[in-house]
GROMACS .gro file of C-alpha atoms in nm:
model
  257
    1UNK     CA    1  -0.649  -3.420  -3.227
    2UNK     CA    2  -0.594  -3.300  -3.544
    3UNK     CA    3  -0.900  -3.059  -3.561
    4UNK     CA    4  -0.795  -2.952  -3.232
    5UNK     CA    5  -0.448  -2.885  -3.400
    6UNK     CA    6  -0.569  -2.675  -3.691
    7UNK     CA    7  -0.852  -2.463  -3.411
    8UNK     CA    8  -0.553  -2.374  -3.205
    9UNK     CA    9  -0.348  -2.228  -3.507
   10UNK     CA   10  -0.646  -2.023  -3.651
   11UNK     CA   11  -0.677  -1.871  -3.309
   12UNK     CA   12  -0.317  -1.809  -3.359
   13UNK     CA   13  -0.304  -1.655  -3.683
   14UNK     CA   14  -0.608  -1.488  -3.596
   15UNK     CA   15  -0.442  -1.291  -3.343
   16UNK     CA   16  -0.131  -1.182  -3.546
   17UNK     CA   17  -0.333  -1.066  -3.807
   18UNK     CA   18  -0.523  -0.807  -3.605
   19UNK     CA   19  -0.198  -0.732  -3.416
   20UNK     CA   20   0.001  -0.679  -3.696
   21UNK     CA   21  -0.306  -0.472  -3.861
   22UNK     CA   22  -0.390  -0.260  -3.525
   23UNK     CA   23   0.019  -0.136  -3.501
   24UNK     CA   24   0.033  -0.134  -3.898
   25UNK     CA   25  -0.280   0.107  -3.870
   26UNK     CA   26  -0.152   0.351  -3.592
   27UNK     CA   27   0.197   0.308  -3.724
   28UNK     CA   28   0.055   0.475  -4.079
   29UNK     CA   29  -0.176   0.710  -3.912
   30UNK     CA   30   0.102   0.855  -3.669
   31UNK     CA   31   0.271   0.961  -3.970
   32UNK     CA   32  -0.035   1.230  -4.076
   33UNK     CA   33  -0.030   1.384  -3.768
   34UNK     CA   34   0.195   1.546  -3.536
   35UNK     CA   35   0.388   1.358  -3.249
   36UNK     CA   36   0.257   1.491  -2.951
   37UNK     CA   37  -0.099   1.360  -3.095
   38UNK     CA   38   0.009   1.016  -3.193
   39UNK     CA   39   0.313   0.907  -3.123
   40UNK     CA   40   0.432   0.601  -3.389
   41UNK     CA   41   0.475   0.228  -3.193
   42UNK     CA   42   0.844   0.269  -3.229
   43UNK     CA   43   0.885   0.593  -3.065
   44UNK     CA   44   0.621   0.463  -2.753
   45UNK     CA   45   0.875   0.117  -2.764
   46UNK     CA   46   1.168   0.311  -2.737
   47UNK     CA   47   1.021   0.487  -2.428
   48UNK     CA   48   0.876   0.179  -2.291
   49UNK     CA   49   1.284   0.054  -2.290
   50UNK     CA   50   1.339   0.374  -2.110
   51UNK     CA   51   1.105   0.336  -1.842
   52UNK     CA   52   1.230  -0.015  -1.779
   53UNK     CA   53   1.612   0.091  -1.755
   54UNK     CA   54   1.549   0.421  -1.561
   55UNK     CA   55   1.516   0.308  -1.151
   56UNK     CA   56   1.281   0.617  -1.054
   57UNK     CA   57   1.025   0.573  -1.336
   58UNK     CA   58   1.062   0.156  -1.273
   59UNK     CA   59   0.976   0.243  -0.903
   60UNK     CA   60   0.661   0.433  -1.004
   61UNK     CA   61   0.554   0.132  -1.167
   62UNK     CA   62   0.603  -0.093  -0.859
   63UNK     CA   63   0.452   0.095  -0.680
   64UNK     CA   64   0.139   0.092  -0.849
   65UNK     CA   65   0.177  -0.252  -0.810
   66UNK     CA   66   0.223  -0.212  -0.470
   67UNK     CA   67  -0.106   0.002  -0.450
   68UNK     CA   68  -0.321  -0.268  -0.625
   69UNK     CA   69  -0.207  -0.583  -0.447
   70UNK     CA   70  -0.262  -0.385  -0.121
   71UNK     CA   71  -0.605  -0.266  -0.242
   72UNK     CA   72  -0.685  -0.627  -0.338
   73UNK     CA   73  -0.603  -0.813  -0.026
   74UNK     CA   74  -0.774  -0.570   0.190
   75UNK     CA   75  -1.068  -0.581  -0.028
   76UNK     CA   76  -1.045  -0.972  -0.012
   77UNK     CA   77  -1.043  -0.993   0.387
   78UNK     CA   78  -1.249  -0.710   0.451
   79UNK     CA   79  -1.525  -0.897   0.213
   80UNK     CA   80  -1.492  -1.233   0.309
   81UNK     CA   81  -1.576  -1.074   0.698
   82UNK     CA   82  -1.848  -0.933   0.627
   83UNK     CA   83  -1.989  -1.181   0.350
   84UNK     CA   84  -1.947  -1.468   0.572
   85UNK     CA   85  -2.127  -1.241   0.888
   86UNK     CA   86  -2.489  -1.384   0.789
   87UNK     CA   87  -2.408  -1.704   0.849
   88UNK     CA   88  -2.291  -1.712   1.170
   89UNK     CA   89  -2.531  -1.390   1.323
   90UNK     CA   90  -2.839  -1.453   1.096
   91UNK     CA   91  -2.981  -1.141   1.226
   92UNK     CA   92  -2.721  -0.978   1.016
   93UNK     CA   93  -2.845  -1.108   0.693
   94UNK     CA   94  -3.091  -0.826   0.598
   95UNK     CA   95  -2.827  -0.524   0.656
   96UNK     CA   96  -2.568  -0.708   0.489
   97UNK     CA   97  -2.782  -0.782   0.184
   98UNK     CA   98  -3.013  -0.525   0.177
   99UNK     CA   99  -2.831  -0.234   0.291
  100UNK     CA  100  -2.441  -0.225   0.294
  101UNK     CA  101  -2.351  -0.436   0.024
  102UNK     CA  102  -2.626  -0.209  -0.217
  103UNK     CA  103  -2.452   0.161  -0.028
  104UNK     CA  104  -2.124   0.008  -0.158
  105UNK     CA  105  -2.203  -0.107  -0.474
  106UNK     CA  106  -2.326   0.222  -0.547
  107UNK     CA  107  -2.086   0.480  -0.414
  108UNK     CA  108  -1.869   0.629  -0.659
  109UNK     CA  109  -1.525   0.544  -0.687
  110UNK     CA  110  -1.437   0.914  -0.739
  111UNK     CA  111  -1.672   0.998  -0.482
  112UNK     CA  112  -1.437   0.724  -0.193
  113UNK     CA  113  -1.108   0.902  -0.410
  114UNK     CA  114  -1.245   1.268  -0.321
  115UNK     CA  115  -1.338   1.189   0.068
  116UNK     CA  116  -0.963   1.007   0.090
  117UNK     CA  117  -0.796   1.313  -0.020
  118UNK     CA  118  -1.002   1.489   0.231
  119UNK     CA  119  -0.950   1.235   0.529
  120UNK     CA  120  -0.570   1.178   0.459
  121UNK     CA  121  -0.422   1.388   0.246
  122UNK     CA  122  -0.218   1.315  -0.126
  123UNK     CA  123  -0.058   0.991  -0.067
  124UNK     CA  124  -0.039   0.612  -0.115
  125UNK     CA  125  -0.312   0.563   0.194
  126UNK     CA  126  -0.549   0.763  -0.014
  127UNK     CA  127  -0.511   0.537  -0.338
  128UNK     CA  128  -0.540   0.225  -0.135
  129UNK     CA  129  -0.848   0.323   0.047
  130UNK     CA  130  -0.968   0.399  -0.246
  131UNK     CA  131  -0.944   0.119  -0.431
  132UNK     CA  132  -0.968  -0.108  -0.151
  133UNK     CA  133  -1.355   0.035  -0.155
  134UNK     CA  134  -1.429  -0.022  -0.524
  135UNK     CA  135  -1.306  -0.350  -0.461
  136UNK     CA  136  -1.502  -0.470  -0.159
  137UNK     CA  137  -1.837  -0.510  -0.279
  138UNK     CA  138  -1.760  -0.731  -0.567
  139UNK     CA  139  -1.590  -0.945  -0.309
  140UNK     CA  140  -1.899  -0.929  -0.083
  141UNK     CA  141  -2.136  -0.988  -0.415
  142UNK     CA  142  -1.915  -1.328  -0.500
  143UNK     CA  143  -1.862  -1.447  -0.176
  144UNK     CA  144  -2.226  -1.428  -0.030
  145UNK     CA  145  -2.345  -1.613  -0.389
  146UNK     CA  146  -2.092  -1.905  -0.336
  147UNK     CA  147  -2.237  -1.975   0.019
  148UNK     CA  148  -2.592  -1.895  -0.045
  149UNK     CA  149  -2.516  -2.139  -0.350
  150UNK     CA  150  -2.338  -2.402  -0.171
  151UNK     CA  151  -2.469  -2.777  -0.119
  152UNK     CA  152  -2.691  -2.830   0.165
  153UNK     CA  153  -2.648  -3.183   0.159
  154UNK     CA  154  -2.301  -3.164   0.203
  155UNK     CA  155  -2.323  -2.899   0.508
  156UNK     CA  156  -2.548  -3.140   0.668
  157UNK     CA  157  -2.308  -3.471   0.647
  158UNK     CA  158  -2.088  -3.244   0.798
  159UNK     CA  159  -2.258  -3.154   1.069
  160UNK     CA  160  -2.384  -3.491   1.136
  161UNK     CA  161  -1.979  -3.660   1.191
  162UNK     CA  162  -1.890  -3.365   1.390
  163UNK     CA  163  -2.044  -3.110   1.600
  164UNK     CA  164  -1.697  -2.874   1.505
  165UNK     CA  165  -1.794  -2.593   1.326
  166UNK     CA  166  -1.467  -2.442   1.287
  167UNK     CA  167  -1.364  -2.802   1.114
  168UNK     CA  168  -1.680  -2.787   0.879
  169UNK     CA  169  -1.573  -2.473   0.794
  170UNK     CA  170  -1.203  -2.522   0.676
  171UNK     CA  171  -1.323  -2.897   0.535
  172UNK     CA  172  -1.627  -2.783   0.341
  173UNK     CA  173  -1.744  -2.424   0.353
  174UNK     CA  174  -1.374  -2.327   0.178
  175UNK     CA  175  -1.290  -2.568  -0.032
  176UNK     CA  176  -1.663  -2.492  -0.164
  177UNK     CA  177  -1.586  -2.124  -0.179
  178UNK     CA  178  -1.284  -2.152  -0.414
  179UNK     CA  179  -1.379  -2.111  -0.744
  180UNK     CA  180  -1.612  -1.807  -0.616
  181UNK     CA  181  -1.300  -1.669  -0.445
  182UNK     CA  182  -1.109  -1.669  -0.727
  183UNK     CA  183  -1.367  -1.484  -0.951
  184UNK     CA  184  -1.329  -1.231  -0.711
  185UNK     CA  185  -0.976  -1.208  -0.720
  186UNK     CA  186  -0.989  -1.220  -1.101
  187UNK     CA  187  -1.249  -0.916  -1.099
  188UNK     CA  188  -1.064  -0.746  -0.856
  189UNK     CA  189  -0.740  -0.737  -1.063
  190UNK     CA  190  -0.912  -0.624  -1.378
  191UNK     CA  191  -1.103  -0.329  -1.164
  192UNK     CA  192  -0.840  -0.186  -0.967
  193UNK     CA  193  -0.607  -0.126  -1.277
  194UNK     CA  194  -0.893   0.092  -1.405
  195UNK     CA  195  -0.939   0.264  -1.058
  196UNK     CA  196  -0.575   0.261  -0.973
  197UNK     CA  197  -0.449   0.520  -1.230
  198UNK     CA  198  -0.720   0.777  -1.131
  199UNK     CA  199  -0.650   0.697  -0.771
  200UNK     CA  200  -0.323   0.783  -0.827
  201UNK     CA  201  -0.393   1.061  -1.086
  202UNK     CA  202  -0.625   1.311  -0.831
  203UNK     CA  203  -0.492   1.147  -0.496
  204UNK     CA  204  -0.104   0.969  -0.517
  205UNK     CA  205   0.208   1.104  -0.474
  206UNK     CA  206   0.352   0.853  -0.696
  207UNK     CA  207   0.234   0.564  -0.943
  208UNK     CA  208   0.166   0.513  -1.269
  209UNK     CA  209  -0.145   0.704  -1.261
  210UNK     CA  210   0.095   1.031  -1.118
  211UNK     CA  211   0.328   0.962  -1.439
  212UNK     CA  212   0.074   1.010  -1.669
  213UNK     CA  213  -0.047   1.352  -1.481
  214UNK     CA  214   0.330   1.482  -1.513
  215UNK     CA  215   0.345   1.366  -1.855
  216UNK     CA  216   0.000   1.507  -1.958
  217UNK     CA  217   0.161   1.845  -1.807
  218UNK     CA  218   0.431   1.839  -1.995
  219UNK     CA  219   0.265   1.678  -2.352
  220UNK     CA  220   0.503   1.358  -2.304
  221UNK     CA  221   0.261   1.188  -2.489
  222UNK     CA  222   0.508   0.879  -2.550
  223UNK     CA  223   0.511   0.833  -2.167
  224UNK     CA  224   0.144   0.841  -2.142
  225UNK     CA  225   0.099   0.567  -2.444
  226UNK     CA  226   0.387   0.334  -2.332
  227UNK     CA  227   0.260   0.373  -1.936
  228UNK     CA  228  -0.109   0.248  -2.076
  229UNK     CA  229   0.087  -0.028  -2.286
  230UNK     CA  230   0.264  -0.111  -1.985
  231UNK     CA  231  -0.084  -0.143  -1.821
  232UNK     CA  232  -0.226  -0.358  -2.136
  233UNK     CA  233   0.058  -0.589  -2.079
  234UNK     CA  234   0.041  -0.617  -1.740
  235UNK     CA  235  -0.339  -0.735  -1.752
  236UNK     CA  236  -0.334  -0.957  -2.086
  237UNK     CA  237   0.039  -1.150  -1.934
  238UNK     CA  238  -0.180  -1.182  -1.586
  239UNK     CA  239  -0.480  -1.356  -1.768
  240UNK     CA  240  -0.220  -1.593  -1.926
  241UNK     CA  241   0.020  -1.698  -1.702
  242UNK     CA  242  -0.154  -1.678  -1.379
  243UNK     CA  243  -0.557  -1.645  -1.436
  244UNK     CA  244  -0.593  -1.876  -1.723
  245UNK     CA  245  -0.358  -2.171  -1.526
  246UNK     CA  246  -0.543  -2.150  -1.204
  247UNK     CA  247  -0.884  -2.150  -1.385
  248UNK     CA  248  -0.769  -2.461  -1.547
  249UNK     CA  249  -0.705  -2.615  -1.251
  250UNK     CA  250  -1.033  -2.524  -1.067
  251UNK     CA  251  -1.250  -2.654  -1.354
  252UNK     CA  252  -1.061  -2.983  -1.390
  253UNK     CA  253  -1.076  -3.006  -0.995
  254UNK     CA  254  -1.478  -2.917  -0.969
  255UNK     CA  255  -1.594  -3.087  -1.333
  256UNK     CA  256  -1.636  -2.814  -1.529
  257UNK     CA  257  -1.658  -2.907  -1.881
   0.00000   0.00000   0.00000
């Protein structure tokens, strides 16, 4: 318990140190060059505190919110359909394997941001399509691995105490798929912040990713480091508080050591 102890508080200090050298190292380096090149930490802090306080600039951050648990939980449904297609039409399997899910995986974000703009115009439909299509192959990708994956022997007591296949399903085939659903979730939400701000940079009307465009116009270049701070924090305080819990929980519930 004690080693355990002193491991956790290394991994502690650790992390101050490098914190405390990374802000101590742009901190001293802001001060050789001018302020629209690098701002200094307090400066981007200060700005942060304004973005918080000020309701329009607060709503452009909810709203890219908006656009990425959108994107995410029509990336989730949309995958799980069509993952879950081959098993019930086995005819299916060889287009879903060998042709849609290798056409998605390989189309260019940019390329689903430029024929958005096209189809619908500047707006938040355009970054949630958008997205939504980066997204859906990783959730195809997870999802057909956890049931091509999944016990056989397990399938088959179920099938032999009732002929239900709708049961088997929500008894089984789910609770089976969980820790595969969640990867995908987990993916998702580290993917679509990357996509999300050039969605929203070429194709939104509003959003984070639009901030940094007007700010980049106007060589606000406070706005555009607190806005990818913002981001940073968003992602790291997700991984702790959510990500981290719930993977906890999985691995103590499957015996994962």
């Amino acid at each position: 318990a004690l080693h355990q102890k002193w491991i956790s508080t290394k991994k502690i200090i650790i992390s101050l140190v490098f914190w405390a050298s990374f802000i101590g190292i742009w901190h001293a380096y802001s001060l050789q060059v001018p302020a629209y090149q690098l701002p200094s930490p307090g400066s981007v802090a200060r700005t942060m505190l304004t973005i918080f306080s000020d309701v329009n600039m607060s709503r452009q951050i909810m709203l890219s919110l908006m656009h990425i648990s959108s994107a995410m939980l029509i990336a989730f449904i949309l995958g799980s359909c069509i993952a879950v297609l081959p098993s019930l039409h086995p005819v299916s399997l060889h287009f879903v394997d060998q042709r849609l899910t290798p056409f998605l995986n390989s189309f260019s974000g940019v390329g689903w941001l430029f024929i958005a703009i096209l189809w619908f115009g500047i707006n938040s439909f355009t970054v949630i399509f958008a997205v939504t299509m980066v997204l859906v192959p990783f959730a195809i990708i997870n999802l057909r691995t956890g049931l091509t994956e999944m016990d056989s022997e397990i399938l088959e007591l179920g099938t032999s105490l009732t002929r239900k296949k709708l049961k088997n399903f929500f008894k089984l085939v789910v609770p089976m798929l969980f820790p595969y659903a969640f990867a995908t979730l987990r993916i998702s939400f580290g993917v679509s912040w990357k996509v999300v701000l050039t969605a929203e940079l070429f194709g939104g009307s509003g959003g984070m990713g639009y901030m940094l465009n007007k700010a980049r116009q106007e060589f606000e270049t406070e706005i555009i480091f607190a806005i990818i701070t913002y981001m940073i924090l968003f992602v790291i305080l997700s991984e702790l508080i959510v990500f981290n819990l719930v993977q906890k929980s999985l691995d103590k519930r499957y015996h994962v050591e």
